[in-house]
Amino acid sequence: ASIGERTFVYGLPELQRTAIQQAKNIANPGCFATAIQLGLLPLAAKSLLTDVYTTGITGSTGAGQSLSSTSHFSWRANNIQAYKTLDHQHIQEIGQSLAQLQGNGKADLHFVPWRGDFTRGIFVTSVISSDWSIDALYDLYEAYYAGHAFTHVSKSNIDLKQVVNTNKCLIHIEKQGNKIAIHSVIDNLLKGAVGQAVQNMNLMFEIEETTGLHLKANYF
């Protein structure tokens, strides 16, 4: 993307690390966009995506610093709400990355985001149809993310406390019949925002990618 005379590279290292290393300007991805894409990139790389049905829940910090009725604690406590159903601003951003991997194979993303009763973190689940076995899917994901320091594939159930306060993304896959559910979790303030910005800065300046990001999850 370009703004005036400045050209920006999309800053998702798991998608295009080399381009980031050579960039002068980075466009840092959105938080939902990061969580959803990390769950789908290996499938897009094999052109396996057509219709994708995604739900995702985010904490109150996903709304930013400005006070609003739906970010106030008294509203969020013991409450949940869908918003921007099928019309979230990150859908186009995600579509561009998936198209970059799939070429002419278009993936239609149907996304319903939720506001959750917690402060930090994003939990996303994407459902697709596939005849691939669960073992083959895990092999695909593990191969794709080999060498990526912050994205990990887990065969056990995942939850927000494993990633909040870290720059990590955890991915878990389940299958019933020909339906595949891909779960991914991140901290929206770190891997979904400033942590990823630091990761991109490290790559741009040829610093060890994990510098400043050796963080311990709240779970431990």
PDB file of C-alpha atoms in Angstrom:
ATOM      1  CA  ALA A   1       0.000   0.000   0.000  1.00  0.00           C
ATOM      2  CA  SER A   2       1.130   3.575  -0.652  1.00  0.00           C
ATOM      3  CA  ILE A   3       0.371   6.905   1.020  1.00  0.00           C
ATOM      4  CA  GLY A   4       1.770   9.818  -0.948  1.00  0.00           C
ATOM      5  CA  GLU A   5       5.359   8.884  -1.764  1.00  0.00           C
ATOM      6  CA  ARG A   6       5.614   6.358   1.058  1.00  0.00           C
ATOM      7  CA  THR A   7       5.124   2.648   0.400  1.00  0.00           C
ATOM      8  CA  PHE A   8       4.101   0.365   3.256  1.00  0.00           C
ATOM      9  CA  VAL A   9       4.675  -3.365   3.667  1.00  0.00           C
ATOM     10  CA  TYR A  10       2.045  -5.355   5.549  1.00  0.00           C
ATOM     11  CA  GLY A  11       3.671  -6.362   8.824  1.00  0.00           C
ATOM     12  CA  LEU A  12       2.648  -9.956   9.467  1.00  0.00           C
ATOM     13  CA  PRO A  13       5.976 -11.825   9.793  1.00  0.00           C
ATOM     14  CA  GLU A  14       4.384 -15.251   9.411  1.00  0.00           C
ATOM     15  CA  LEU A  15       3.152 -14.142   5.986  1.00  0.00           C
ATOM     16  CA  GLN A  16       6.104 -12.201   4.562  1.00  0.00           C
ATOM     17  CA  ARG A  17       9.129 -11.974   6.822  1.00  0.00           C
ATOM     18  CA  THR A  18      11.564 -11.243   3.962  1.00  0.00           C
ATOM     19  CA  ALA A  19       9.527  -8.289   2.688  1.00  0.00           C
ATOM     20  CA  ILE A  20       9.413  -6.866   6.217  1.00  0.00           C
ATOM     21  CA  GLN A  21      13.185  -7.197   6.559  1.00  0.00           C
ATOM     22  CA  GLN A  22      13.609  -5.113   3.401  1.00  0.00           C
ATOM     23  CA  ALA A  23      10.902  -2.546   4.190  1.00  0.00           C
ATOM     24  CA  LYS A  24      11.243   1.111   5.136  1.00  0.00           C
ATOM     25  CA  ASN A  25       7.654   1.501   6.326  1.00  0.00           C
ATOM     26  CA  ILE A  26       5.415  -1.100   7.972  1.00  0.00           C
ATOM     27  CA  ALA A  27       1.630  -1.231   8.230  1.00  0.00           C
ATOM     28  CA  ASN A  28       1.007  -3.127  11.455  1.00  0.00           C
ATOM     29  CA  PRO A  29      -1.908  -5.597  11.189  1.00  0.00           C
ATOM     30  CA  GLY A  30      -5.125  -5.305  13.144  1.00  0.00           C
ATOM     31  CA  CYS A  31      -5.672  -7.494  16.191  1.00  0.00           C
ATOM     32  CA  PHE A  32      -8.556  -9.612  14.876  1.00  0.00           C
ATOM     33  CA  ALA A  33      -6.834  -9.733  11.481  1.00  0.00           C
ATOM     34  CA  THR A  34      -3.711 -11.172  13.094  1.00  0.00           C
ATOM     35  CA  ALA A  35      -5.533 -13.863  15.061  1.00  0.00           C
ATOM     36  CA  ILE A  36      -7.698 -14.939  12.135  1.00  0.00           C
ATOM     37  CA  GLN A  37      -4.909 -14.968   9.570  1.00  0.00           C
ATOM     38  CA  LEU A  38      -2.554 -16.996  11.728  1.00  0.00           C
ATOM     39  CA  GLY A  39      -5.279 -19.619  11.957  1.00  0.00           C
ATOM     40  CA  LEU A  40      -5.759 -19.700   8.182  1.00  0.00           C
ATOM     41  CA  LEU A  41      -2.411 -19.002   6.480  1.00  0.00           C
ATOM     42  CA  PRO A  42      -1.272 -22.659   6.189  1.00  0.00           C
ATOM     43  CA  LEU A  43      -4.586 -23.567   4.535  1.00  0.00           C
ATOM     44  CA  ALA A  44      -4.398 -20.601   2.165  1.00  0.00           C
ATOM     45  CA  ALA A  45      -0.863 -21.602   1.192  1.00  0.00           C
ATOM     46  CA  LYS A  46      -2.348 -24.880  -0.085  1.00  0.00           C
ATOM     47  CA  SER A  47      -5.362 -23.122  -1.697  1.00  0.00           C
ATOM     48  CA  LEU A  48      -7.745 -24.975   0.620  1.00  0.00           C
ATOM     49  CA  LEU A  49      -9.994 -22.043   1.532  1.00  0.00           C
ATOM     50  CA  THR A  50     -13.333 -21.216  -0.069  1.00  0.00           C
ATOM     51  CA  ASP A  51     -16.042 -20.409   2.478  1.00  0.00           C
ATOM     52  CA  VAL A  52     -14.685 -19.628   5.946  1.00  0.00           C
ATOM     53  CA  TYR A  53     -17.029 -19.089   8.900  1.00  0.00           C
ATOM     54  CA  THR A  54     -15.321 -17.310  11.785  1.00  0.00           C
ATOM     55  CA  THR A  55     -16.347 -16.147  15.233  1.00  0.00           C
ATOM     56  CA  GLY A  56     -14.046 -14.233  17.550  1.00  0.00           C
ATOM     57  CA  ILE A  57     -14.287 -12.688  20.988  1.00  0.00           C
ATOM     58  CA  THR A  58     -12.137  -9.813  22.231  1.00  0.00           C
ATOM     59  CA  GLY A  59     -11.558  -8.085  25.543  1.00  0.00           C
ATOM     60  CA  SER A  60     -12.452  -4.507  26.405  1.00  0.00           C
ATOM     61  CA  THR A  61      -8.981  -3.201  25.474  1.00  0.00           C
ATOM     62  CA  GLY A  62      -9.796  -4.038  21.860  1.00  0.00           C
ATOM     63  CA  ALA A  63     -11.965  -0.916  21.828  1.00  0.00           C
ATOM     64  CA  GLY A  64      -9.000   1.410  22.413  1.00  0.00           C
ATOM     65  CA  GLN A  65      -8.651   4.163  25.009  1.00  0.00           C
ATOM     66  CA  SER A  66     -11.710   6.268  24.223  1.00  0.00           C
ATOM     67  CA  LEU A  67     -14.571   5.811  26.659  1.00  0.00           C
ATOM     68  CA  SER A  68     -17.766   4.381  25.215  1.00  0.00           C
ATOM     69  CA  SER A  69     -20.877   2.760  26.615  1.00  0.00           C
ATOM     70  CA  THR A  70     -19.735  -0.714  25.541  1.00  0.00           C
ATOM     71  CA  SER A  71     -16.199  -0.380  26.942  1.00  0.00           C
ATOM     72  CA  HIS A  72     -17.309   0.693  30.434  1.00  0.00           C
ATOM     73  CA  PHE A  73     -16.823  -1.987  33.101  1.00  0.00           C
ATOM     74  CA  SER A  74     -20.401  -1.757  34.328  1.00  0.00           C
ATOM     75  CA  TRP A  75     -21.610  -2.733  30.839  1.00  0.00           C
ATOM     76  CA  ARG A  76     -18.967  -5.387  30.092  1.00  0.00           C
ATOM     77  CA  ALA A  77     -19.303  -7.257  33.395  1.00  0.00           C
ATOM     78  CA  ASN A  78     -21.322 -10.479  32.998  1.00  0.00           C
ATOM     79  CA  ASN A  79     -22.185  -9.488  29.446  1.00  0.00           C
ATOM     80  CA  ILE A  80     -21.457 -10.380  25.823  1.00  0.00           C
ATOM     81  CA  GLN A  81     -22.475  -8.834  22.514  1.00  0.00           C
ATOM     82  CA  ALA A  82     -22.004  -9.412  18.789  1.00  0.00           C
ATOM     83  CA  TYR A  83     -21.028  -6.294  16.819  1.00  0.00           C
ATOM     84  CA  LYS A  84     -20.172  -5.353  13.216  1.00  0.00           C
ATOM     85  CA  THR A  85     -21.597  -8.721  12.177  1.00  0.00           C
ATOM     86  CA  LEU A  86     -20.280  -9.759   8.737  1.00  0.00           C
ATOM     87  CA  ASP A  87     -18.996  -6.184   8.272  1.00  0.00           C
ATOM     88  CA  HIS A  88     -15.891  -5.847  10.455  1.00  0.00           C
ATOM     89  CA  GLN A  89     -13.182  -3.546   9.093  1.00  0.00           C
ATOM     90  CA  HIS A  90     -10.562  -6.315   9.220  1.00  0.00           C
ATOM     91  CA  ILE A  91     -12.360  -8.563   6.711  1.00  0.00           C
ATOM     92  CA  GLN A  92     -10.851  -6.812   3.684  1.00  0.00           C
ATOM     93  CA  GLU A  93      -7.405  -6.821   5.296  1.00  0.00           C
ATOM     94  CA  ILE A  94      -7.613 -10.578   5.856  1.00  0.00           C
ATOM     95  CA  GLY A  95      -8.916 -11.178   2.345  1.00  0.00           C
ATOM     96  CA  GLN A  96      -5.912  -9.451   0.789  1.00  0.00           C
ATOM     97  CA  SER A  97      -3.473 -11.720   2.616  1.00  0.00           C
ATOM     98  CA  LEU A  98      -5.387 -14.897   1.808  1.00  0.00           C
ATOM     99  CA  ALA A  99      -5.583 -13.875  -1.861  1.00  0.00           C
ATOM    100  CA  GLN A 100      -1.831 -13.246  -1.827  1.00  0.00           C
ATOM    101  CA  LEU A 101      -1.292 -16.903  -0.906  1.00  0.00           C
ATOM    102  CA  GLN A 102      -4.124 -18.472  -2.891  1.00  0.00           C
ATOM    103  CA  GLY A 103      -3.711 -16.497  -6.108  1.00  0.00           C
ATOM    104  CA  ASN A 104      -6.982 -16.642  -8.030  1.00  0.00           C
ATOM    105  CA  GLY A 105      -8.596 -18.919  -5.451  1.00  0.00           C
ATOM    106  CA  LYS A 106     -10.946 -16.581  -3.596  1.00  0.00           C
ATOM    107  CA  ALA A 107     -11.709 -17.217   0.064  1.00  0.00           C
ATOM    108  CA  ASP A 108     -14.988 -15.761   1.334  1.00  0.00           C
ATOM    109  CA  LEU A 109     -14.722 -14.893   5.027  1.00  0.00           C
ATOM    110  CA  HIS A 110     -17.925 -14.658   7.054  1.00  0.00           C
ATOM    111  CA  PHE A 111     -16.908 -13.113  10.378  1.00  0.00           C
ATOM    112  CA  VAL A 112     -18.952 -12.420  13.514  1.00  0.00           C
ATOM    113  CA  PRO A 113     -16.957 -10.595  16.244  1.00  0.00           C
ATOM    114  CA  TRP A 114     -18.003 -10.510  19.901  1.00  0.00           C
ATOM    115  CA  ARG A 115     -17.313  -8.197  22.828  1.00  0.00           C
ATOM    116  CA  GLY A 116     -16.339 -10.262  25.855  1.00  0.00           C
ATOM    117  CA  ASP A 117     -16.405  -9.916  29.623  1.00  0.00           C
ATOM    118  CA  PHE A 118     -12.626  -9.689  30.118  1.00  0.00           C
ATOM    119  CA  THR A 119      -9.856  -7.160  29.564  1.00  0.00           C
ATOM    120  CA  ARG A 120      -7.218  -8.643  27.252  1.00  0.00           C
ATOM    121  CA  GLY A 121      -7.032 -11.341  24.640  1.00  0.00           C
ATOM    122  CA  ILE A 122      -8.689 -12.618  21.466  1.00  0.00           C
ATOM    123  CA  PHE A 123     -10.066 -16.121  20.926  1.00  0.00           C
ATOM    124  CA  VAL A 124     -10.997 -16.916  17.318  1.00  0.00           C
ATOM    125  CA  THR A 125     -12.525 -20.036  15.743  1.00  0.00           C
ATOM    126  CA  SER A 126     -12.722 -20.548  11.980  1.00  0.00           C
ATOM    127  CA  VAL A 127     -14.696 -23.415  10.444  1.00  0.00           C
ATOM    128  CA  ILE A 128     -14.120 -24.805   6.949  1.00  0.00           C
ATOM    129  CA  SER A 129     -14.931 -27.970   5.016  1.00  0.00           C
ATOM    130  CA  SER A 130     -12.025 -30.291   4.208  1.00  0.00           C
ATOM    131  CA  ASP A 131     -11.336 -33.966   3.576  1.00  0.00           C
ATOM    132  CA  TRP A 132      -7.829 -33.695   5.029  1.00  0.00           C
ATOM    133  CA  SER A 133      -7.167 -35.881   8.051  1.00  0.00           C
ATOM    134  CA  ILE A 134      -6.452 -34.254  11.386  1.00  0.00           C
ATOM    135  CA  ASP A 135      -2.915 -35.653  11.360  1.00  0.00           C
ATOM    136  CA  ALA A 136      -2.256 -34.208   7.900  1.00  0.00           C
ATOM    137  CA  LEU A 137      -3.568 -30.836   9.043  1.00  0.00           C
ATOM    138  CA  TYR A 138      -1.294 -30.780  12.073  1.00  0.00           C
ATOM    139  CA  ASP A 139       1.654 -31.718   9.858  1.00  0.00           C
ATOM    140  CA  LEU A 140       0.748 -28.854   7.507  1.00  0.00           C
ATOM    141  CA  TYR A 141       0.534 -26.302  10.321  1.00  0.00           C
ATOM    142  CA  GLU A 142       3.701 -27.454  12.056  1.00  0.00           C
ATOM    143  CA  ALA A 143       5.642 -27.298   8.789  1.00  0.00           C
ATOM    144  CA  TYR A 144       4.303 -23.835   7.935  1.00  0.00           C
ATOM    145  CA  TYR A 145       5.168 -22.349  11.323  1.00  0.00           C
ATOM    146  CA  ALA A 146       8.536 -24.064  11.730  1.00  0.00           C
ATOM    147  CA  GLY A 147      11.057 -21.286  12.284  1.00  0.00           C
ATOM    148  CA  HIS A 148       8.451 -18.774  13.465  1.00  0.00           C
ATOM    149  CA  ALA A 149       9.296 -17.984  17.066  1.00  0.00           C
ATOM    150  CA  PHE A 150       5.911 -16.762  18.251  1.00  0.00           C
ATOM    151  CA  THR A 151       3.306 -18.992  16.592  1.00  0.00           C
ATOM    152  CA  HIS A 152       2.863 -22.483  18.005  1.00  0.00           C
ATOM    153  CA  VAL A 153       0.577 -25.394  17.168  1.00  0.00           C
ATOM    154  CA  SER A 154      -0.958 -27.266  20.112  1.00  0.00           C
ATOM    155  CA  LYS A 155      -2.709 -30.635  20.081  1.00  0.00           C
ATOM    156  CA  SER A 156      -4.192 -29.783  23.487  1.00  0.00           C
ATOM    157  CA  ASN A 157      -6.981 -27.297  24.158  1.00  0.00           C
ATOM    158  CA  ILE A 158      -5.865 -23.677  24.234  1.00  0.00           C
ATOM    159  CA  ASP A 159      -7.071 -20.667  26.226  1.00  0.00           C
ATOM    160  CA  LEU A 160      -6.402 -16.966  26.648  1.00  0.00           C
ATOM    161  CA  LYS A 161      -4.337 -17.228  29.821  1.00  0.00           C
ATOM    162  CA  GLN A 162      -1.658 -19.097  27.880  1.00  0.00           C
ATOM    163  CA  VAL A 163      -0.969 -16.046  25.683  1.00  0.00           C
ATOM    164  CA  VAL A 164      -2.059 -12.896  27.560  1.00  0.00           C
ATOM    165  CA  ASN A 165       1.015 -10.762  28.345  1.00  0.00           C
ATOM    166  CA  THR A 166       3.000 -12.457  25.524  1.00  0.00           C
ATOM    167  CA  ASN A 167       3.631 -11.994  21.800  1.00  0.00           C
ATOM    168  CA  LYS A 168       2.586 -15.593  21.136  1.00  0.00           C
ATOM    169  CA  CYS A 169      -0.189 -17.111  19.079  1.00  0.00           C
ATOM    170  CA  LEU A 170      -1.392 -20.626  19.896  1.00  0.00           C
ATOM    171  CA  ILE A 171      -3.356 -22.679  17.370  1.00  0.00           C
ATOM    172  CA  HIS A 172      -5.456 -25.794  17.992  1.00  0.00           C
ATOM    173  CA  ILE A 173      -7.314 -27.832  15.349  1.00  0.00           C
ATOM    174  CA  GLU A 174     -10.352 -30.095  15.709  1.00  0.00           C
ATOM    175  CA  LYS A 175     -12.305 -32.157  13.163  1.00  0.00           C
ATOM    176  CA  GLN A 176     -15.772 -33.720  13.010  1.00  0.00           C
ATOM    177  CA  GLY A 177     -16.778 -35.361   9.732  1.00  0.00           C
ATOM    178  CA  ASN A 178     -15.565 -33.065   6.958  1.00  0.00           C
ATOM    179  CA  LYS A 179     -15.700 -29.938   9.139  1.00  0.00           C
ATOM    180  CA  ILE A 180     -12.486 -28.432  10.486  1.00  0.00           C
ATOM    181  CA  ALA A 181     -12.397 -25.958  13.389  1.00  0.00           C
ATOM    182  CA  ILE A 182      -9.218 -23.918  13.753  1.00  0.00           C
ATOM    183  CA  HIS A 183      -8.866 -22.102  17.089  1.00  0.00           C
ATOM    184  CA  SER A 184      -6.296 -19.338  17.602  1.00  0.00           C
ATOM    185  CA  VAL A 185      -5.549 -17.133  20.608  1.00  0.00           C
ATOM    186  CA  ILE A 186      -3.445 -13.992  21.000  1.00  0.00           C
ATOM    187  CA  ASP A 187      -3.040 -11.011  23.306  1.00  0.00           C
ATOM    188  CA  ASN A 188      -4.678  -8.175  21.353  1.00  0.00           C
ATOM    189  CA  LEU A 189      -2.310  -5.623  22.918  1.00  0.00           C
ATOM    190  CA  LEU A 190       0.892  -7.539  22.096  1.00  0.00           C
ATOM    191  CA  LYS A 191       0.794  -9.925  19.123  1.00  0.00           C
ATOM    192  CA  GLY A 192      -2.271  -7.967  18.013  1.00  0.00           C
ATOM    193  CA  ALA A 193      -0.594  -4.562  18.350  1.00  0.00           C
ATOM    194  CA  VAL A 194       2.600  -3.280  19.999  1.00  0.00           C
ATOM    195  CA  GLY A 195       4.340  -6.661  20.406  1.00  0.00           C
ATOM    196  CA  GLN A 196       4.036  -7.312  16.698  1.00  0.00           C
ATOM    197  CA  ALA A 197       5.280  -3.773  16.006  1.00  0.00           C
ATOM    198  CA  VAL A 198       8.412  -4.532  18.058  1.00  0.00           C
ATOM    199  CA  GLN A 199       8.799  -7.856  16.234  1.00  0.00           C
ATOM    200  CA  ASN A 200       8.625  -6.013  12.896  1.00  0.00           C
ATOM    201  CA  MET A 201      11.103  -3.383  14.087  1.00  0.00           C
ATOM    202  CA  ASN A 202      13.532  -6.123  15.084  1.00  0.00           C
ATOM    203  CA  LEU A 203      13.280  -7.662  11.618  1.00  0.00           C
ATOM    204  CA  MET A 204      13.725  -4.307   9.862  1.00  0.00           C
ATOM    205  CA  PHE A 205      16.845  -3.428  11.857  1.00  0.00           C
ATOM    206  CA  GLU A 206      18.356  -6.929  11.711  1.00  0.00           C
ATOM    207  CA  ILE A 207      17.973  -7.437  15.456  1.00  0.00           C
ATOM    208  CA  GLU A 208      17.181 -10.871  16.892  1.00  0.00           C
ATOM    209  CA  GLU A 209      13.455 -11.217  16.228  1.00  0.00           C
ATOM    210  CA  THR A 210      12.524 -12.056  19.824  1.00  0.00           C
ATOM    211  CA  THR A 211      14.438  -9.138  21.410  1.00  0.00           C
ATOM    212  CA  GLY A 212      12.307  -7.392  24.028  1.00  0.00           C
ATOM    213  CA  LEU A 213       9.584  -9.999  23.669  1.00  0.00           C
ATOM    214  CA  HIS A 214      10.657 -12.710  26.118  1.00  0.00           C
ATOM    215  CA  LEU A 215       7.459 -12.344  28.116  1.00  0.00           C
ATOM    216  CA  LYS A 216       5.774 -14.712  30.542  1.00  0.00           C
ATOM    217  CA  ALA A 217       2.074 -15.496  30.221  1.00  0.00           C
ATOM    218  CA  ASN A 218      -0.267 -14.604  33.079  1.00  0.00           C
ATOM    219  CA  TYR A 219      -1.111 -18.309  33.282  1.00  0.00           C
ATOM    220  CA  PHE A 220       2.230 -19.148  34.886  1.00  0.00           C
TER     221      PHE A 220
END
